[in-house]
């Protein structure tokens, strides 16, 4: 089966996105070790925003079904996986451990991000009352 030009573009965009995300993750992990937390936090936010911008070309090249598949997978897989991680950490390390606290914070922020994004989407797509 031959690879089409569109599939090749999607693959290149995905590779650039993944490389950008890895670089962003490394930068965010290293910054707090060498800079004051206020400066490192601001730079980390800028790096994170840049990582999202790197992903936009890839996302825009996907068709509706591919986007829907990613959204479904992230919602159900990410929610279940995060919840399972919390349960396993609670069992393995206890609910007062720093590991559990960090995982709980990430999971709560992900759920909060979902809620805010869903609210924005709902306001943008709701029908106008007549």
PDB file of N, CA, C and O in Angstrom, residues 17-54 106 109:
ATOM      1  N   UNK A  17       5.955  17.407  15.904  1.00  0.00           N
ATOM      2  CA  UNK A  17       5.206  17.633  17.132  1.00  0.00           C
ATOM      3  C   UNK A  17       5.811  16.818  18.283  1.00  0.00           C
ATOM      4  O   UNK A  17       6.010  17.343  19.382  1.00  0.00           O
ATOM      5  N   UNK A  18       6.112  15.559  18.046  1.00  0.00           N
ATOM      6  CA  UNK A  18       6.668  14.708  19.098  1.00  0.00           C
ATOM      7  C   UNK A  18       8.050  15.205  19.521  1.00  0.00           C
ATOM      8  O   UNK A  18       8.345  15.277  20.718  1.00  0.00           O
ATOM      9  N   UNK A  19       8.884  15.556  18.576  1.00  0.00           N
ATOM     10  CA  UNK A  19      10.211  16.069  18.903  1.00  0.00           C
ATOM     11  C   UNK A  19      10.094  17.370  19.696  1.00  0.00           C
ATOM     12  O   UNK A  19      10.785  17.562  20.702  1.00  0.00           O
ATOM     13  N   UNK A  20       9.207  18.252  19.261  1.00  0.00           N
ATOM     14  CA  UNK A  20       8.996  19.509  19.984  1.00  0.00           C
ATOM     15  C   UNK A  20       8.500  19.267  21.393  1.00  0.00           C
ATOM     16  O   UNK A  20       8.906  19.953  22.337  1.00  0.00           O
ATOM     17  N   UNK A  21       7.634  18.291  21.567  1.00  0.00           N
ATOM     18  CA  UNK A  21       7.109  17.978  22.895  1.00  0.00           C
ATOM     19  C   UNK A  21       8.194  17.409  23.806  1.00  0.00           C
ATOM     20  O   UNK A  21       8.253  17.741  24.995  1.00  0.00           O
ATOM     21  N   UNK A  22       9.059  16.567  23.256  1.00  0.00           N
ATOM     22  CA  UNK A  22      10.152  16.007  24.056  1.00  0.00           C
ATOM     23  C   UNK A  22      11.114  17.120  24.481  1.00  0.00           C
ATOM     24  O   UNK A  22      11.509  17.203  25.646  1.00  0.00           O
ATOM     25  N   UNK A  23      11.464  17.996  23.538  1.00  0.00           N
ATOM     26  CA  UNK A  23      12.353  19.116  23.863  1.00  0.00           C
ATOM     27  C   UNK A  23      11.702  20.016  24.910  1.00  0.00           C
ATOM     28  O   UNK A  23      12.341  20.423  25.884  1.00  0.00           O
ATOM     29  N   UNK A  24      10.416  20.301  24.738  1.00  0.00           N
ATOM     30  CA  UNK A  24       9.704  21.135  25.704  1.00  0.00           C
ATOM     31  C   UNK A  24       9.697  20.475  27.082  1.00  0.00           C
ATOM     32  O   UNK A  24       9.922  21.147  28.096  1.00  0.00           O
ATOM     33  N   UNK A  25       9.452  19.181  27.139  1.00  0.00           N
ATOM     34  CA  UNK A  25       9.459  18.473  28.411  1.00  0.00           C
ATOM     35  C   UNK A  25      10.816  18.527  29.092  1.00  0.00           C
ATOM     36  O   UNK A  25      10.900  18.732  30.306  1.00  0.00           O
ATOM     37  N   UNK A  26      11.873  18.361  28.314  1.00  0.00           N
ATOM     38  CA  UNK A  26      13.213  18.440  28.891  1.00  0.00           C
ATOM     39  C   UNK A  26      13.519  19.843  29.404  1.00  0.00           C
ATOM     40  O   UNK A  26      14.070  20.008  30.497  1.00  0.00           O
ATOM     41  N   UNK A  27      13.153  20.846  28.637  1.00  0.00           N
ATOM     42  CA  UNK A  27      13.385  22.232  29.062  1.00  0.00           C
ATOM     43  C   UNK A  27      12.607  22.530  30.341  1.00  0.00           C
ATOM     44  O   UNK A  27      13.142  23.124  31.287  1.00  0.00           O
ATOM     45  N   UNK A  28      11.348  22.114  30.383  1.00  0.00           N
ATOM     46  CA  UNK A  28      10.529  22.365  31.574  1.00  0.00           C
ATOM     47  C   UNK A  28      11.089  21.622  32.784  1.00  0.00           C
ATOM     48  O   UNK A  28      11.034  22.116  33.911  1.00  0.00           O
ATOM     49  N   UNK A  29      11.663  20.451  32.588  1.00  0.00           N
ATOM     50  CA  UNK A  29      12.221  19.686  33.703  1.00  0.00           C
ATOM     51  C   UNK A  29      13.532  20.280  34.197  1.00  0.00           C
ATOM     52  O   UNK A  29      13.845  20.202  35.386  1.00  0.00           O
ATOM     53  N   UNK A  30      14.306  20.887  33.310  1.00  0.00           N
ATOM     54  CA  UNK A  30      15.631  21.395  33.673  1.00  0.00           C
ATOM     55  C   UNK A  30      15.573  22.827  34.209  1.00  0.00           C
ATOM     56  O   UNK A  30      16.351  23.188  35.090  1.00  0.00           O
ATOM     57  N   UNK A  31      14.658  23.652  33.714  1.00  0.00           N
ATOM     58  CA  UNK A  31      14.609  25.062  34.117  1.00  0.00           C
ATOM     59  C   UNK A  31      14.555  25.283  35.628  1.00  0.00           C
ATOM     60  O   UNK A  31      15.314  26.102  36.147  1.00  0.00           O
ATOM     61  N   UNK A  32      13.690  24.591  36.370  1.00  0.00           N
ATOM     62  CA  UNK A  32      13.609  24.867  37.814  1.00  0.00           C
ATOM     63  C   UNK A  32      14.891  24.541  38.580  1.00  0.00           C
ATOM     64  O   UNK A  32      15.081  25.034  39.684  1.00  0.00           O
ATOM     65  N   UNK A  33      15.762  23.734  38.003  1.00  0.00           N
ATOM     66  CA  UNK A  33      17.009  23.384  38.684  1.00  0.00           C
ATOM     67  C   UNK A  33      18.013  24.530  38.668  1.00  0.00           C
ATOM     68  O   UNK A  33      18.920  24.576  39.504  1.00  0.00           O
ATOM     69  N   UNK A  34      17.883  25.451  37.710  1.00  0.00           N
ATOM     70  CA  UNK A  34      18.896  26.483  37.506  1.00  0.00           C
ATOM     71  C   UNK A  34      18.377  27.911  37.629  1.00  0.00           C
ATOM     72  O   UNK A  34      19.168  28.840  37.575  1.00  0.00           O
ATOM     73  N   UNK A  35      17.087  28.100  37.761  1.00  0.00           N
ATOM     74  CA  UNK A  35      16.515  29.444  37.820  1.00  0.00           C
ATOM     75  C   UNK A  35      15.567  29.565  39.001  1.00  0.00           C
ATOM     76  O   UNK A  35      15.043  28.558  39.484  1.00  0.00           O
ATOM     77  N   UNK A  36      15.326  30.790  39.455  1.00  0.00           N
ATOM     78  CA  UNK A  36      14.291  30.963  40.482  1.00  0.00           C
ATOM     79  C   UNK A  36      12.944  30.472  39.958  1.00  0.00           C
ATOM     80  O   UNK A  36      12.660  30.545  38.763  1.00  0.00           O
ATOM     81  N   UNK A  37      12.099  29.985  40.860  1.00  0.00           N
ATOM     82  CA  UNK A  37      10.852  29.336  40.461  1.00  0.00           C
ATOM     83  C   UNK A  37       9.931  30.280  39.682  1.00  0.00           C
ATOM     84  O   UNK A  37       9.241  29.844  38.760  1.00  0.00           O
ATOM     85  N   UNK A  38       9.908  31.565  40.022  1.00  0.00           N
ATOM     86  CA  UNK A  38       9.035  32.507  39.302  1.00  0.00           C
ATOM     87  C   UNK A  38       9.457  32.635  37.842  1.00  0.00           C
ATOM     88  O   UNK A  38       8.619  32.607  36.941  1.00  0.00           O
ATOM     89  N   UNK A  39      10.741  32.732  37.603  1.00  0.00           N
ATOM     90  CA  UNK A  39      11.239  32.850  36.223  1.00  0.00           C
ATOM     91  C   UNK A  39      11.072  31.516  35.499  1.00  0.00           C
ATOM     92  O   UNK A  39      10.624  31.473  34.348  1.00  0.00           O
ATOM     93  N   UNK A  40      11.418  30.422  36.170  1.00  0.00           N
ATOM     94  CA  UNK A  40      11.283  29.095  35.562  1.00  0.00           C
ATOM     95  C   UNK A  40       9.828  28.808  35.219  1.00  0.00           C
ATOM     96  O   UNK A  40       9.536  28.233  34.167  1.00  0.00           O
ATOM     97  N   UNK A  41       8.890  29.194  36.086  1.00  0.00           N
ATOM     98  CA  UNK A  41       7.469  28.968  35.812  1.00  0.00           C
ATOM     99  C   UNK A  41       6.989  29.729  34.594  1.00  0.00           C
ATOM    100  O   UNK A  41       6.265  29.190  33.759  1.00  0.00           O
ATOM    101  N   UNK A  42       7.399  30.990  34.476  1.00  0.00           N
ATOM    102  CA  UNK A  42       7.020  31.779  33.298  1.00  0.00           C
ATOM    103  C   UNK A  42       7.600  31.212  32.019  1.00  0.00           C
ATOM    104  O   UNK A  42       6.906  31.107  31.003  1.00  0.00           O
ATOM    105  N   UNK A  43       8.871  30.831  32.056  1.00  0.00           N
ATOM    106  CA  UNK A  43       9.495  30.233  30.874  1.00  0.00           C
ATOM    107  C   UNK A  43       8.868  28.881  30.541  1.00  0.00           C
ATOM    108  O   UNK A  43       8.688  28.550  29.366  1.00  0.00           O
ATOM    109  N   UNK A  44       8.535  28.112  31.566  1.00  0.00           N
ATOM    110  CA  UNK A  44       7.885  26.810  31.335  1.00  0.00           C
ATOM    111  C   UNK A  44       6.531  27.013  30.657  1.00  0.00           C
ATOM    112  O   UNK A  44       6.168  26.253  29.757  1.00  0.00           O
ATOM    113  N   UNK A  45       5.789  28.038  31.066  1.00  0.00           N
ATOM    114  CA  UNK A  45       4.499  28.323  30.437  1.00  0.00           C
ATOM    115  C   UNK A  45       4.694  28.703  28.972  1.00  0.00           C
ATOM    116  O   UNK A  45       3.924  28.276  28.098  1.00  0.00           O
ATOM    117  N   UNK A  46       5.719  29.487  28.668  1.00  0.00           N
ATOM    118  CA  UNK A  46       6.007  29.846  27.277  1.00  0.00           C
ATOM    119  C   UNK A  46       6.402  28.625  26.456  1.00  0.00           C
ATOM    120  O   UNK A  46       5.964  28.464  25.309  1.00  0.00           O
ATOM    121  N   UNK A  47       7.232  27.753  27.034  1.00  0.00           N
ATOM    122  CA  UNK A  47       7.644  26.536  26.333  1.00  0.00           C
ATOM    123  C   UNK A  47       6.441  25.631  26.094  1.00  0.00           C
ATOM    124  O   UNK A  47       6.286  25.048  25.006  1.00  0.00           O
ATOM    125  N   UNK A  48       5.562  25.525  27.076  1.00  0.00           N
ATOM    126  CA  UNK A  48       4.364  24.705  26.921  1.00  0.00           C
ATOM    127  C   UNK A  48       3.461  25.261  25.821  1.00  0.00           C
ATOM    128  O   UNK A  48       2.941  24.509  24.989  1.00  0.00           O
ATOM    129  N   UNK A  49       3.292  26.575  25.786  1.00  0.00           N
ATOM    130  CA  UNK A  49       2.494  27.198  24.718  1.00  0.00           C
ATOM    131  C   UNK A  49       3.126  26.930  23.355  1.00  0.00           C
ATOM    132  O   UNK A  49       2.418  26.630  22.382  1.00  0.00           O
ATOM    133  N   UNK A  50       4.450  27.003  23.274  1.00  0.00           N
ATOM    134  CA  UNK A  50       5.132  26.713  22.010  1.00  0.00           C
ATOM    135  C   UNK A  50       4.921  25.260  21.597  1.00  0.00           C
ATOM    136  O   UNK A  50       4.736  24.963  20.410  1.00  0.00           O
ATOM    137  N   UNK A  51       4.925  24.342  22.570  1.00  0.00           N
ATOM    138  CA  UNK A  51       4.690  22.927  22.253  1.00  0.00           C
ATOM    139  C   UNK A  51       3.291  22.731  21.678  1.00  0.00           C
ATOM    140  O   UNK A  51       3.097  21.948  20.738  1.00  0.00           O
ATOM    141  N   UNK A  52       2.312  23.443  22.214  1.00  0.00           N
ATOM    142  CA  UNK A  52       0.961  23.346  21.667  1.00  0.00           C
ATOM    143  C   UNK A  52       0.908  23.918  20.253  1.00  0.00           C
ATOM    144  O   UNK A  52       0.234  23.366  19.377  1.00  0.00           O
ATOM    145  N   UNK A  53       1.615  25.017  20.022  1.00  0.00           N
ATOM    146  CA  UNK A  53       1.619  25.617  18.684  1.00  0.00           C
ATOM    147  C   UNK A  53       2.281  24.695  17.661  1.00  0.00           C
ATOM    148  O   UNK A  53       1.871  24.652  16.508  1.00  0.00           O
ATOM    149  N   UNK A  54       3.301  23.955  18.104  1.00  0.00           N
ATOM    150  CA  UNK A  54       3.961  22.997  17.211  1.00  0.00           C
ATOM    151  C   UNK A  54       2.987  21.909  16.779  1.00  0.00           C
ATOM    152  O   UNK A  54       3.058  21.394  15.667  1.00  0.00           O
ATOM    153  N   UNK A 106      -1.954  16.673  39.025  1.00  0.00           N
ATOM    154  CA  UNK A 106      -1.993  16.579  37.562  1.00  0.00           C
ATOM    155  C   UNK A 106      -3.371  16.132  37.094  1.00  0.00           C
ATOM    156  O   UNK A 106      -3.946  16.709  36.165  1.00  0.00           O
ATOM    157  N   UNK A 109      -5.904  18.923  37.546  1.00  0.00           N
ATOM    158  CA  UNK A 109      -5.710  19.977  36.556  1.00  0.00           C
ATOM    159  C   UNK A 109      -6.169  19.532  35.166  1.00  0.00           C
ATOM    160  O   UNK A 109      -6.720  20.330  34.404  1.00  0.00           O
TER     161      UNK A 109
END
